[in-house]
Amino acid sequence: MGSTIDLQNAALILVVTRTLLARMEVMVDLAETQGQSLESPPVFPYRFTSDGRLRHQVTKEPFMFQFRRGCDLDVTQMEEEALCLHVTQHVHTLLEEELHLSRLYLPPPPAGQQGDNGDNPRPHQGATCLGYVYLSPGALESPTTLLVVVQDWGTVHCGLWSWRAAASQGLESGSMIPYVRRALDEGSSVLLTNPNQGRAGETPEEHVHRVWDLIASRCSSSRVMVVAHGYGGLAFVDLLCRHPQEVVKQVGAVAFLDSSHSLWHQPLDLAGREWLRTHSRRWAKVLCHRWVLSSKPLNQPVGSLKAGCLQISAGTQRHEAAPSVCMDSVFRFFSKMLCPKPPSTFSIVTRSRGQVRPHRGRDAMGAL
């Protein structure tokens, strides 16, 4: 009897939580689309410090999530809304003011008007827009590498892997700011997608398609690198399934971070599977016997048939922490794909004539 009541309470809490998070997302969307400034309600006494940590304004104690049995749902709702709004607003402020990214709205094609290719990817204000993305200055015209980030499914917006992780562990862990900073420092352009806005019933897959058609496929760069976290990996593979020739031609590498994609369920043809095998890596949590998370070190090989590419350990047991833990490894992978090493050669002295002839190394032989 007790267990039945606990399950019912758990189900009720889940429904309430999802409802609250959906409300938060709508509030952020409406306010930001209409150009309004979102201020954290006075009930929320925490602010981010210069090092990206969320601390109490008075006590200076770090923020911590607390589960309070039997707490007032109205109070919980106010706290959750205040936290989500403050984290989102702060990260967007940093993206715009410190990293100089611009918000680019994605409008539907104007009635009776067509751009060069059917749509016009220009900033657009107003409630009719279908979401927005963040783009670094000159990204469309720059011939440098373009880093495209596709985040996980949920209530997070541009610039965040997890607003909960950003609140509890800091912006270096929960936000995309380290990735953006690293890419800009290396001379690359940046495009942050926003697949969770869901305007007009748009799914994450549809959002990724729109962003590809409007922006990524039109940029001057012929070297696009993709970072896909969680469900973002599924959305990218869906794009590859529908536009294989365009994606293969322009995308140089894909880093799947604990991705949800599965070649068992997504209809990718043989050419697409071969491209994914040679141009992508998947960093993943590792599940051992009886679904116990392992503590396998970062970058250790992990077998998987569903990933369709080399899979290595993420070095963490937490899904939301995978991007920050794997960042250095991801950028090393991108550098390797951008500047592949030439086939190694060495000399063999034949016994019969004592002649020296060059021999191609294992990498070259494997490419034959």
mmCIF file of C-alpha atoms in Angstrom:
data_model
loop_
_atom_site.group_PDB
_atom_site.id
_atom_site.type_symbol
_atom_site.label_atom_id
_atom_site.label_comp_id
_atom_site.label_asym_id
_atom_site.label_seq_id
_atom_site.Cartn_x
_atom_site.Cartn_y
_atom_site.Cartn_z
ATOM 1 C CA MET A 1 0.000 0.000 0.000
ATOM 2 C CA GLY A 2 2.801 2.375 0.967
ATOM 3 C CA SER A 3 4.671 1.760 -2.264
ATOM 4 C CA THR A 4 1.513 2.467 -4.295
ATOM 5 C CA ILE A 5 1.068 5.812 -2.568
ATOM 6 C CA ASP A 6 4.728 6.670 -3.138
ATOM 7 C CA LEU A 7 4.407 5.895 -6.864
ATOM 8 C CA GLN A 8 1.290 8.060 -7.090
ATOM 9 C CA ASN A 9 3.065 10.927 -5.330
ATOM 10 C CA ALA A 10 6.074 10.532 -7.598
ATOM 11 C CA ALA A 11 3.841 10.637 -10.682
ATOM 12 C CA LEU A 12 2.091 13.754 -9.378
ATOM 13 C CA ILE A 13 5.423 15.471 -8.676
ATOM 14 C CA LEU A 14 6.623 14.614 -12.198
ATOM 15 C CA VAL A 15 3.494 16.092 -13.798
ATOM 16 C CA VAL A 16 3.729 19.264 -11.713
ATOM 17 C CA THR A 17 7.436 19.641 -12.455
ATOM 18 C CA ARG A 18 6.920 19.287 -16.204
ATOM 19 C CA THR A 19 4.094 21.841 -16.066
ATOM 20 C CA LEU A 20 6.263 24.330 -14.185
ATOM 21 C CA LEU A 21 9.186 23.895 -16.573
ATOM 22 C CA ALA A 22 6.901 24.348 -19.581
ATOM 23 C CA ARG A 23 5.629 27.591 -18.068
ATOM 24 C CA MET A 24 9.178 28.797 -17.547
ATOM 25 C CA GLU A 25 10.047 28.126 -21.166
ATOM 26 C CA VAL A 26 7.002 30.031 -22.413
ATOM 27 C CA MET A 27 7.828 33.001 -20.163
ATOM 28 C CA VAL A 28 11.398 33.181 -21.448
ATOM 29 C CA ASP A 29 10.311 32.802 -25.077
ATOM 30 C CA LEU A 30 7.638 35.502 -24.959
ATOM 31 C CA ALA A 31 9.704 38.037 -23.075
ATOM 32 C CA GLU A 32 12.819 37.616 -25.210
ATOM 33 C CA THR A 33 10.916 37.505 -28.516
ATOM 34 C CA GLN A 34 9.208 40.796 -27.668
ATOM 35 C CA GLY A 35 12.502 42.378 -26.685
ATOM 36 C CA GLN A 36 11.624 42.716 -23.010
ATOM 37 C CA SER A 37 14.196 42.613 -20.244
ATOM 38 C CA LEU A 38 13.800 39.757 -17.825
ATOM 39 C CA GLU A 39 14.659 40.639 -14.259
ATOM 40 C CA SER A 40 14.942 37.970 -11.606
ATOM 41 C CA PRO A 41 12.100 38.280 -9.080
ATOM 42 C CA PRO A 42 13.111 39.574 -5.646
ATOM 43 C CA VAL A 43 12.285 36.158 -4.154
ATOM 44 C CA PHE A 44 15.450 34.836 -5.806
ATOM 45 C CA PRO A 45 18.400 36.083 -3.706
ATOM 46 C CA TYR A 46 21.249 34.537 -5.762
ATOM 47 C CA ARG A 47 23.502 36.178 -8.325
ATOM 48 C CA PHE A 48 26.383 34.943 -10.501
ATOM 49 C CA THR A 49 29.871 35.989 -9.513
ATOM 50 C CA SER A 50 32.632 36.971 -11.933
ATOM 51 C CA ASP A 51 33.931 33.383 -11.930
ATOM 52 C CA GLY A 52 30.549 32.007 -13.031
ATOM 53 C CA ARG A 53 29.368 30.637 -9.671
ATOM 54 C CA LEU A 54 25.871 31.237 -8.325
ATOM 55 C CA ARG A 55 26.034 32.538 -4.753
ATOM 56 C CA HIS A 56 23.696 34.080 -2.188
ATOM 57 C CA GLN A 57 23.846 37.868 -2.207
ATOM 58 C CA VAL A 58 23.993 38.107 1.580
ATOM 59 C CA THR A 59 25.619 34.934 2.906
ATOM 60 C CA LYS A 60 27.806 34.313 -0.195
ATOM 61 C CA GLU A 61 26.991 30.615 0.115
ATOM 62 C CA PRO A 62 26.916 28.630 -3.162
ATOM 63 C CA PHE A 63 23.522 27.676 -4.565
ATOM 64 C CA MET A 64 22.317 24.157 -3.794
ATOM 65 C CA PHE A 65 19.150 22.359 -4.830
ATOM 66 C CA GLN A 66 17.142 21.247 -1.819
ATOM 67 C CA PHE A 67 14.282 18.775 -1.746
ATOM 68 C CA ARG A 68 11.686 19.787 0.798
ATOM 69 C CA ARG A 69 8.963 17.269 1.471
ATOM 70 C CA GLY A 70 5.497 18.776 1.640
ATOM 71 C CA CYS A 71 6.608 22.214 0.477
ATOM 72 C CA ASP A 72 4.170 24.734 -0.959
ATOM 73 C CA LEU A 73 3.849 24.271 -4.733
ATOM 74 C CA ASP A 74 3.417 28.011 -5.265
ATOM 75 C CA VAL A 75 6.699 28.702 -3.487
ATOM 76 C CA THR A 76 8.415 25.956 -5.478
ATOM 77 C CA GLN A 77 7.048 27.410 -8.696
ATOM 78 C CA MET A 78 8.339 30.888 -7.887
ATOM 79 C CA GLU A 79 11.787 29.557 -6.996
ATOM 80 C CA GLU A 80 12.049 27.414 -10.134
ATOM 81 C CA GLU A 81 10.888 30.245 -12.386
ATOM 82 C CA ALA A 82 13.278 32.700 -10.763
ATOM 83 C CA LEU A 83 16.199 30.301 -11.127
ATOM 84 C CA CYS A 84 15.517 29.434 -14.763
ATOM 85 C CA LEU A 85 14.977 33.058 -15.776
ATOM 86 C CA HIS A 86 18.066 34.310 -13.990
ATOM 87 C CA VAL A 87 20.381 31.643 -15.431
ATOM 88 C CA THR A 88 19.023 32.089 -18.974
ATOM 89 C CA GLN A 89 19.176 35.878 -18.841
ATOM 90 C CA HIS A 90 22.691 35.927 -17.418
ATOM 91 C CA VAL A 91 24.091 33.518 -20.015
ATOM 92 C CA HIS A 92 22.473 35.440 -22.867
ATOM 93 C CA THR A 93 23.924 38.676 -21.503
ATOM 94 C CA LEU A 94 27.407 37.139 -21.487
ATOM 95 C CA LEU A 95 26.968 35.797 -25.027
ATOM 96 C CA GLU A 96 25.945 39.203 -26.323
ATOM 97 C CA GLU A 97 28.066 41.626 -24.281
ATOM 98 C CA GLU A 98 31.289 39.700 -23.614
ATOM 99 C CA LEU A 99 31.491 37.250 -26.522
ATOM 100 C CA HIS A 100 29.705 39.587 -28.973
ATOM 101 C CA LEU A 101 27.329 37.017 -30.432
ATOM 102 C CA SER A 102 24.167 38.276 -32.106
ATOM 103 C CA ARG A 103 20.671 36.912 -31.794
ATOM 104 C CA LEU A 104 19.309 35.928 -35.192
ATOM 105 C CA TYR A 105 15.557 35.418 -35.441
ATOM 106 C CA LEU A 106 14.155 32.805 -37.821
ATOM 107 C CA PRO A 107 11.015 34.125 -39.497
ATOM 108 C CA PRO A 108 8.780 32.154 -41.837
ATOM 109 C CA PRO A 109 8.975 33.305 -45.490
ATOM 110 C CA PRO A 110 6.959 36.540 -45.932
ATOM 111 C CA ALA A 111 3.794 36.042 -47.950
ATOM 112 C CA GLY A 112 4.454 36.827 -51.601
ATOM 113 C CA GLN A 113 8.118 37.575 -50.978
ATOM 114 C CA GLN A 114 11.078 35.304 -51.541
ATOM 115 C CA GLY A 115 14.762 35.706 -50.798
ATOM 116 C CA ASP A 116 17.546 34.418 -52.968
ATOM 117 C CA ASN A 117 16.777 30.821 -52.039
ATOM 118 C CA GLY A 118 13.254 31.058 -50.675
ATOM 119 C CA ASP A 119 14.006 32.383 -47.178
ATOM 120 C CA ASN A 120 15.791 35.432 -45.867
ATOM 121 C CA PRO A 121 18.037 34.679 -42.873
ATOM 122 C CA ARG A 122 18.050 38.152 -41.365
ATOM 123 C CA PRO A 123 17.300 39.303 -37.805
ATOM 124 C CA HIS A 124 13.586 39.609 -37.295
ATOM 125 C CA GLN A 125 11.673 41.100 -34.390
ATOM 126 C CA GLY A 126 8.138 40.160 -33.523
ATOM 127 C CA ALA A 127 5.914 37.402 -32.195
ATOM 128 C CA THR A 128 5.636 35.702 -35.610
ATOM 129 C CA CYS A 129 9.240 34.495 -35.597
ATOM 130 C CA LEU A 130 9.959 30.776 -35.344
ATOM 131 C CA GLY A 131 12.603 30.978 -32.654
ATOM 132 C CA TYR A 132 16.121 32.350 -32.750
ATOM 133 C CA VAL A 133 19.775 31.280 -32.714
ATOM 134 C CA TYR A 134 23.043 32.933 -31.709
ATOM 135 C CA LEU A 135 25.692 33.692 -34.306
ATOM 136 C CA SER A 136 29.200 35.156 -34.023
ATOM 137 C CA PRO A 137 30.050 38.307 -36.028
ATOM 138 C CA GLY A 138 30.666 37.725 -39.727
ATOM 139 C CA ALA A 139 29.973 33.991 -39.464
ATOM 140 C CA LEU A 140 28.045 33.851 -42.742
ATOM 141 C CA GLU A 141 30.818 35.537 -44.735
ATOM 142 C CA SER A 142 33.854 34.087 -42.964
ATOM 143 C CA PRO A 143 35.772 31.262 -44.699
ATOM 144 C CA THR A 144 37.020 29.987 -41.327
ATOM 145 C CA THR A 145 35.683 26.916 -39.559
ATOM 146 C CA LEU A 146 32.094 27.168 -38.309
ATOM 147 C CA LEU A 147 31.271 25.433 -35.018
ATOM 148 C CA VAL A 148 27.594 24.423 -34.837
ATOM 149 C CA VAL A 149 26.220 23.368 -31.439
ATOM 150 C CA VAL A 150 22.996 21.357 -31.107
ATOM 151 C CA GLN A 151 21.849 20.952 -27.521
ATOM 152 C CA ASP A 152 19.847 18.265 -25.766
ATOM 153 C CA TRP A 153 16.060 18.101 -25.503
ATOM 154 C CA GLY A 154 14.504 19.916 -22.557
ATOM 155 C CA THR A 155 13.794 23.410 -21.255
ATOM 156 C CA VAL A 156 17.224 24.907 -21.969
ATOM 157 C CA HIS A 157 17.827 27.600 -24.562
ATOM 158 C CA CYS A 158 20.790 28.845 -26.569
ATOM 159 C CA GLY A 159 24.024 28.818 -24.648
ATOM 160 C CA LEU A 160 23.113 26.238 -21.990
ATOM 161 C CA TRP A 161 23.728 22.524 -21.658
ATOM 162 C CA SER A 162 21.684 22.503 -18.447
ATOM 163 C CA TRP A 163 20.413 25.457 -16.454
ATOM 164 C CA ARG A 164 20.340 23.255 -13.358
ATOM 165 C CA ALA A 165 24.014 22.351 -13.804
ATOM 166 C CA ALA A 166 24.837 26.015 -14.422
ATOM 167 C CA ALA A 167 23.151 26.895 -11.131
ATOM 168 C CA SER A 168 24.721 24.162 -9.024
ATOM 169 C CA GLN A 169 28.154 23.656 -10.629
ATOM 170 C CA GLY A 170 28.746 26.971 -12.392
ATOM 171 C CA LEU A 171 28.764 28.307 -15.932
ATOM 172 C CA GLU A 172 31.969 26.479 -16.849
ATOM 173 C CA SER A 173 30.054 23.218 -16.445
ATOM 174 C CA GLY A 174 26.442 24.028 -17.340
ATOM 175 C CA SER A 175 26.809 26.571 -20.144
ATOM 176 C CA MET A 176 28.292 26.611 -23.656
ATOM 177 C CA ILE A 177 30.410 29.657 -22.884
ATOM 178 C CA PRO A 178 33.693 27.642 -22.641
ATOM 179 C CA TYR A 179 33.022 26.113 -26.085
ATOM 180 C CA VAL A 180 32.211 29.498 -27.603
ATOM 181 C CA ARG A 181 35.283 31.113 -26.055
ATOM 182 C CA ARG A 182 37.542 28.262 -27.206
ATOM 183 C CA ALA A 183 36.207 28.353 -30.762
ATOM 184 C CA LEU A 184 36.541 32.143 -31.044
ATOM 185 C CA ASP A 185 40.069 32.043 -29.606
ATOM 186 C CA GLU A 186 41.019 29.508 -32.291
ATOM 187 C CA GLY A 187 39.658 31.769 -35.034
ATOM 188 C CA SER A 188 36.428 29.871 -35.742
ATOM 189 C CA SER A 189 32.895 31.179 -36.118
ATOM 190 C CA VAL A 190 30.059 29.942 -33.893
ATOM 191 C CA LEU A 191 26.400 29.055 -34.435
ATOM 192 C CA LEU A 192 24.305 28.041 -31.408
ATOM 193 C CA THR A 193 21.020 26.375 -32.329
ATOM 194 C CA ASN A 194 17.902 26.611 -30.179
ATOM 195 C CA PRO A 195 15.902 23.401 -30.775
ATOM 196 C CA ASN A 196 13.778 23.603 -27.619
ATOM 197 C CA GLN A 197 11.744 26.706 -28.323
ATOM 198 C CA GLY A 198 9.100 24.672 -30.089
ATOM 199 C CA ARG A 199 7.310 27.608 -31.674
ATOM 200 C CA ALA A 200 4.336 26.648 -33.856
ATOM 201 C CA GLY A 201 4.823 23.022 -32.855
ATOM 202 C CA GLU A 202 8.297 22.831 -34.399
ATOM 203 C CA THR A 203 10.242 19.760 -33.262
ATOM 204 C CA PRO A 204 13.995 19.798 -32.544
ATOM 205 C CA GLU A 205 14.567 17.924 -35.802
ATOM 206 C CA GLU A 206 12.584 20.535 -37.746
ATOM 207 C CA HIS A 207 14.479 23.342 -36.050
ATOM 208 C CA VAL A 208 17.832 21.822 -37.028
ATOM 209 C CA HIS A 209 16.611 21.477 -40.624
ATOM 210 C CA ARG A 210 15.534 25.136 -40.700
ATOM 211 C CA VAL A 211 18.826 26.335 -39.255
ATOM 212 C CA TRP A 212 20.725 24.249 -41.794
ATOM 213 C CA ASP A 213 18.691 25.561 -44.717
ATOM 214 C CA LEU A 214 18.694 29.200 -43.586
ATOM 215 C CA ILE A 215 22.192 29.573 -42.180
ATOM 216 C CA ALA A 216 24.676 26.692 -42.096
ATOM 217 C CA SER A 217 24.232 25.628 -45.731
ATOM 218 C CA ARG A 218 24.717 29.250 -46.887
ATOM 219 C CA CYS A 219 27.785 30.170 -44.893
ATOM 220 C CA SER A 220 31.037 30.722 -46.774
ATOM 221 C CA SER A 221 32.876 28.164 -44.662
ATOM 222 C CA SER A 222 33.345 24.744 -46.224
ATOM 223 C CA ARG A 223 34.502 23.324 -42.882
ATOM 224 C CA VAL A 224 31.612 22.892 -40.468
ATOM 225 C CA MET A 225 32.199 21.136 -37.151
ATOM 226 C CA VAL A 226 29.195 19.948 -35.146
ATOM 227 C CA VAL A 227 28.831 19.335 -31.409
ATOM 228 C CA ALA A 228 25.621 17.457 -30.603
ATOM 229 C CA HIS A 229 24.561 16.716 -27.018
ATOM 230 C CA GLY A 230 21.926 14.114 -26.109
ATOM 231 C CA TYR A 231 18.863 14.421 -28.353
ATOM 232 C CA GLY A 232 20.804 16.898 -30.471
ATOM 233 C CA GLY A 233 22.702 13.922 -31.887
ATOM 234 C CA LEU A 234 19.462 12.326 -33.014
ATOM 235 C CA ALA A 235 18.386 15.599 -34.642
ATOM 236 C CA PHE A 236 21.686 15.858 -36.542
ATOM 237 C CA VAL A 237 21.538 12.250 -37.793
ATOM 238 C CA ASP A 238 17.964 12.969 -38.920
ATOM 239 C CA LEU A 239 19.357 15.894 -40.934
ATOM 240 C CA LEU A 240 22.011 13.594 -42.397
ATOM 241 C CA CYS A 241 19.297 11.097 -43.374
ATOM 242 C CA ARG A 242 17.291 13.736 -45.225
ATOM 243 C CA HIS A 243 20.115 15.781 -46.790
ATOM 244 C CA PRO A 244 23.056 13.394 -47.053
ATOM 245 C CA GLN A 245 24.853 14.971 -50.003
ATOM 246 C CA GLU A 246 24.732 18.521 -48.627
ATOM 247 C CA VAL A 247 25.784 17.515 -45.108
ATOM 248 C CA VAL A 248 28.602 15.222 -46.246
ATOM 249 C CA LYS A 249 29.962 17.932 -48.537
ATOM 250 C CA GLN A 250 30.106 20.654 -45.875
ATOM 251 C CA VAL A 251 30.459 19.015 -42.450
ATOM 252 C CA GLY A 252 33.997 17.961 -41.573
ATOM 253 C CA ALA A 253 33.401 16.244 -38.227
ATOM 254 C CA VAL A 254 30.752 15.553 -35.594
ATOM 255 C CA ALA A 255 31.268 15.160 -31.858
ATOM 256 C CA PHE A 256 28.363 13.279 -30.255
ATOM 257 C CA LEU A 257 28.249 13.930 -26.498
ATOM 258 C CA ASP A 258 26.272 11.155 -24.806
ATOM 259 C CA SER A 259 24.063 11.280 -27.890
ATOM 260 C CA SER A 260 20.623 9.683 -28.247
ATOM 261 C CA HIS A 261 21.028 8.806 -31.922
ATOM 262 C CA SER A 262 20.748 5.179 -32.984
ATOM 263 C CA LEU A 263 21.446 3.659 -36.383
ATOM 264 C CA TRP A 264 19.093 0.833 -35.435
ATOM 265 C CA HIS A 265 16.159 3.235 -35.675
ATOM 266 C CA GLN A 266 17.266 5.991 -38.065
ATOM 267 C CA PRO A 267 17.220 5.134 -41.809
ATOM 268 C CA LEU A 268 20.734 6.148 -42.808
ATOM 269 C CA ASP A 269 21.972 4.632 -46.083
ATOM 270 C CA LEU A 270 25.288 2.821 -46.520
ATOM 271 C CA ALA A 271 27.128 5.908 -47.775
ATOM 272 C CA GLY A 272 25.889 7.927 -44.827
ATOM 273 C CA ARG A 273 26.882 5.179 -42.383
ATOM 274 C CA GLU A 274 30.387 5.049 -43.827
ATOM 275 C CA TRP A 275 30.714 8.835 -43.607
ATOM 276 C CA LEU A 276 29.520 8.786 -39.989
ATOM 277 C CA ARG A 277 32.022 6.036 -39.165
ATOM 278 C CA THR A 278 34.971 8.040 -40.468
ATOM 279 C CA HIS A 279 33.904 11.573 -39.505
ATOM 280 C CA SER A 280 32.401 11.295 -36.022
ATOM 281 C CA ARG A 281 33.125 10.218 -32.455
ATOM 282 C CA ARG A 282 30.751 9.542 -29.595
ATOM 283 C CA TRP A 283 31.658 10.258 -25.982
ATOM 284 C CA ALA A 284 29.283 8.279 -23.796
ATOM 285 C CA LYS A 285 28.478 7.230 -20.274
ATOM 286 C CA VAL A 286 29.217 3.542 -19.770
ATOM 287 C CA LEU A 287 26.681 1.164 -18.265
ATOM 288 C CA CYS A 288 27.953 -1.971 -16.593
ATOM 289 C CA HIS A 289 26.126 -5.051 -15.303
ATOM 290 C CA ARG A 290 22.642 -4.289 -13.971
ATOM 291 C CA TRP A 291 22.741 -0.740 -15.292
ATOM 292 C CA VAL A 292 25.371 0.495 -12.875
ATOM 293 C CA LEU A 293 27.261 3.505 -14.192
ATOM 294 C CA SER A 294 30.969 2.830 -14.541
ATOM 295 C CA SER A 295 33.842 5.115 -13.641
ATOM 296 C CA LYS A 296 35.811 4.354 -16.806
ATOM 297 C CA PRO A 297 38.413 7.073 -17.516
ATOM 298 C CA LEU A 298 37.927 9.595 -20.308
ATOM 299 C CA ASN A 299 38.651 8.505 -23.907
ATOM 300 C CA GLN A 300 38.729 4.762 -23.265
ATOM 301 C CA PRO A 301 37.228 2.687 -26.128
ATOM 302 C CA VAL A 302 33.653 1.548 -25.587
ATOM 303 C CA GLY A 303 31.930 -0.776 -28.037
ATOM 304 C CA SER A 304 28.574 0.157 -29.545
ATOM 305 C CA LEU A 305 26.713 -0.925 -32.666
ATOM 306 C CA LYS A 306 24.031 1.761 -32.379
ATOM 307 C CA ALA A 307 26.439 4.708 -32.509
ATOM 308 C CA GLY A 308 27.816 3.849 -35.944
ATOM 309 C CA CYS A 309 31.208 5.339 -35.102
ATOM 310 C CA LEU A 310 34.084 5.004 -32.671
ATOM 311 C CA GLN A 311 32.651 5.322 -29.165
ATOM 312 C CA ILE A 312 34.775 6.328 -26.207
ATOM 313 C CA SER A 313 34.033 6.943 -22.553
ATOM 314 C CA ALA A 314 32.909 10.390 -21.468
ATOM 315 C CA GLY A 315 34.786 10.244 -18.177
ATOM 316 C CA THR A 316 31.692 11.151 -16.165
ATOM 317 C CA GLN A 317 28.562 9.450 -14.886
ATOM 318 C CA ARG A 318 26.377 12.525 -15.371
ATOM 319 C CA HIS A 319 24.780 13.215 -18.735
ATOM 320 C CA GLU A 320 24.712 16.995 -18.255
ATOM 321 C CA ALA A 321 28.420 17.057 -17.329
ATOM 322 C CA ALA A 322 29.631 15.282 -20.484
ATOM 323 C CA PRO A 323 30.155 18.458 -22.588
ATOM 324 C CA SER A 324 32.423 20.176 -20.059
ATOM 325 C CA VAL A 325 34.422 17.043 -19.206
ATOM 326 C CA CYS A 326 34.992 16.150 -22.871
ATOM 327 C CA MET A 327 35.704 19.637 -24.238
ATOM 328 C CA ASP A 328 39.485 19.335 -24.640
ATOM 329 C CA SER A 329 39.104 15.913 -26.223
ATOM 330 C CA VAL A 330 36.454 17.234 -28.613
ATOM 331 C CA PHE A 331 38.622 20.102 -29.853
ATOM 332 C CA ARG A 332 41.606 17.783 -30.291
ATOM 333 C CA PHE A 333 39.402 15.546 -32.429
ATOM 334 C CA PHE A 334 38.332 18.528 -34.538
ATOM 335 C CA SER A 335 41.946 19.623 -35.011
ATOM 336 C CA LYS A 336 42.874 16.118 -36.131
ATOM 337 C CA MET A 337 40.031 16.056 -38.661
ATOM 338 C CA LEU A 338 40.914 19.519 -39.993
ATOM 339 C CA CYS A 339 44.629 18.780 -40.332
ATOM 340 C CA PRO A 340 45.051 15.033 -40.809
ATOM 341 C CA LYS A 341 48.573 13.693 -40.592
ATOM 342 C CA PRO A 342 50.101 12.400 -43.865
ATOM 343 C CA PRO A 343 50.617 8.634 -44.154
ATOM 344 C CA SER A 344 53.704 7.561 -42.254
ATOM 345 C CA THR A 345 56.567 5.973 -44.198
ATOM 346 C CA PHE A 346 59.632 4.012 -43.203
ATOM 347 C CA SER A 347 62.301 2.051 -45.038
ATOM 348 C CA ILE A 348 62.719 -1.693 -45.464
ATOM 349 C CA VAL A 349 66.077 -3.221 -46.419
ATOM 350 C CA THR A 350 65.554 -6.300 -48.556
ATOM 351 C CA ARG A 351 67.821 -9.246 -47.885
ATOM 352 C CA SER A 352 68.319 -10.294 -51.478
ATOM 353 C CA ARG A 353 69.705 -7.084 -52.981
ATOM 354 C CA GLY A 354 70.199 -4.813 -49.992
ATOM 355 C CA GLN A 355 67.970 -2.235 -51.626
ATOM 356 C CA VAL A 356 66.076 0.308 -49.586
ATOM 357 C CA ARG A 357 62.498 0.927 -50.554
ATOM 358 C CA PRO A 358 59.872 3.083 -48.839
ATOM 359 C CA HIS A 359 57.053 1.320 -47.053
ATOM 360 C CA ARG A 360 53.718 2.889 -46.206
ATOM 361 C CA GLY A 361 52.673 2.688 -42.579
ATOM 362 C CA ARG A 362 49.570 1.153 -41.075
ATOM 363 C CA ASP A 363 47.467 4.293 -41.575
ATOM 364 C CA ALA A 364 48.192 4.339 -45.287
ATOM 365 C CA MET A 365 47.604 0.622 -45.645
ATOM 366 C CA GLY A 366 44.310 0.871 -43.878
ATOM 367 C CA ALA A 367 43.208 3.536 -46.350
ATOM 368 C CA LEU A 368 43.790 1.298 -49.365
#
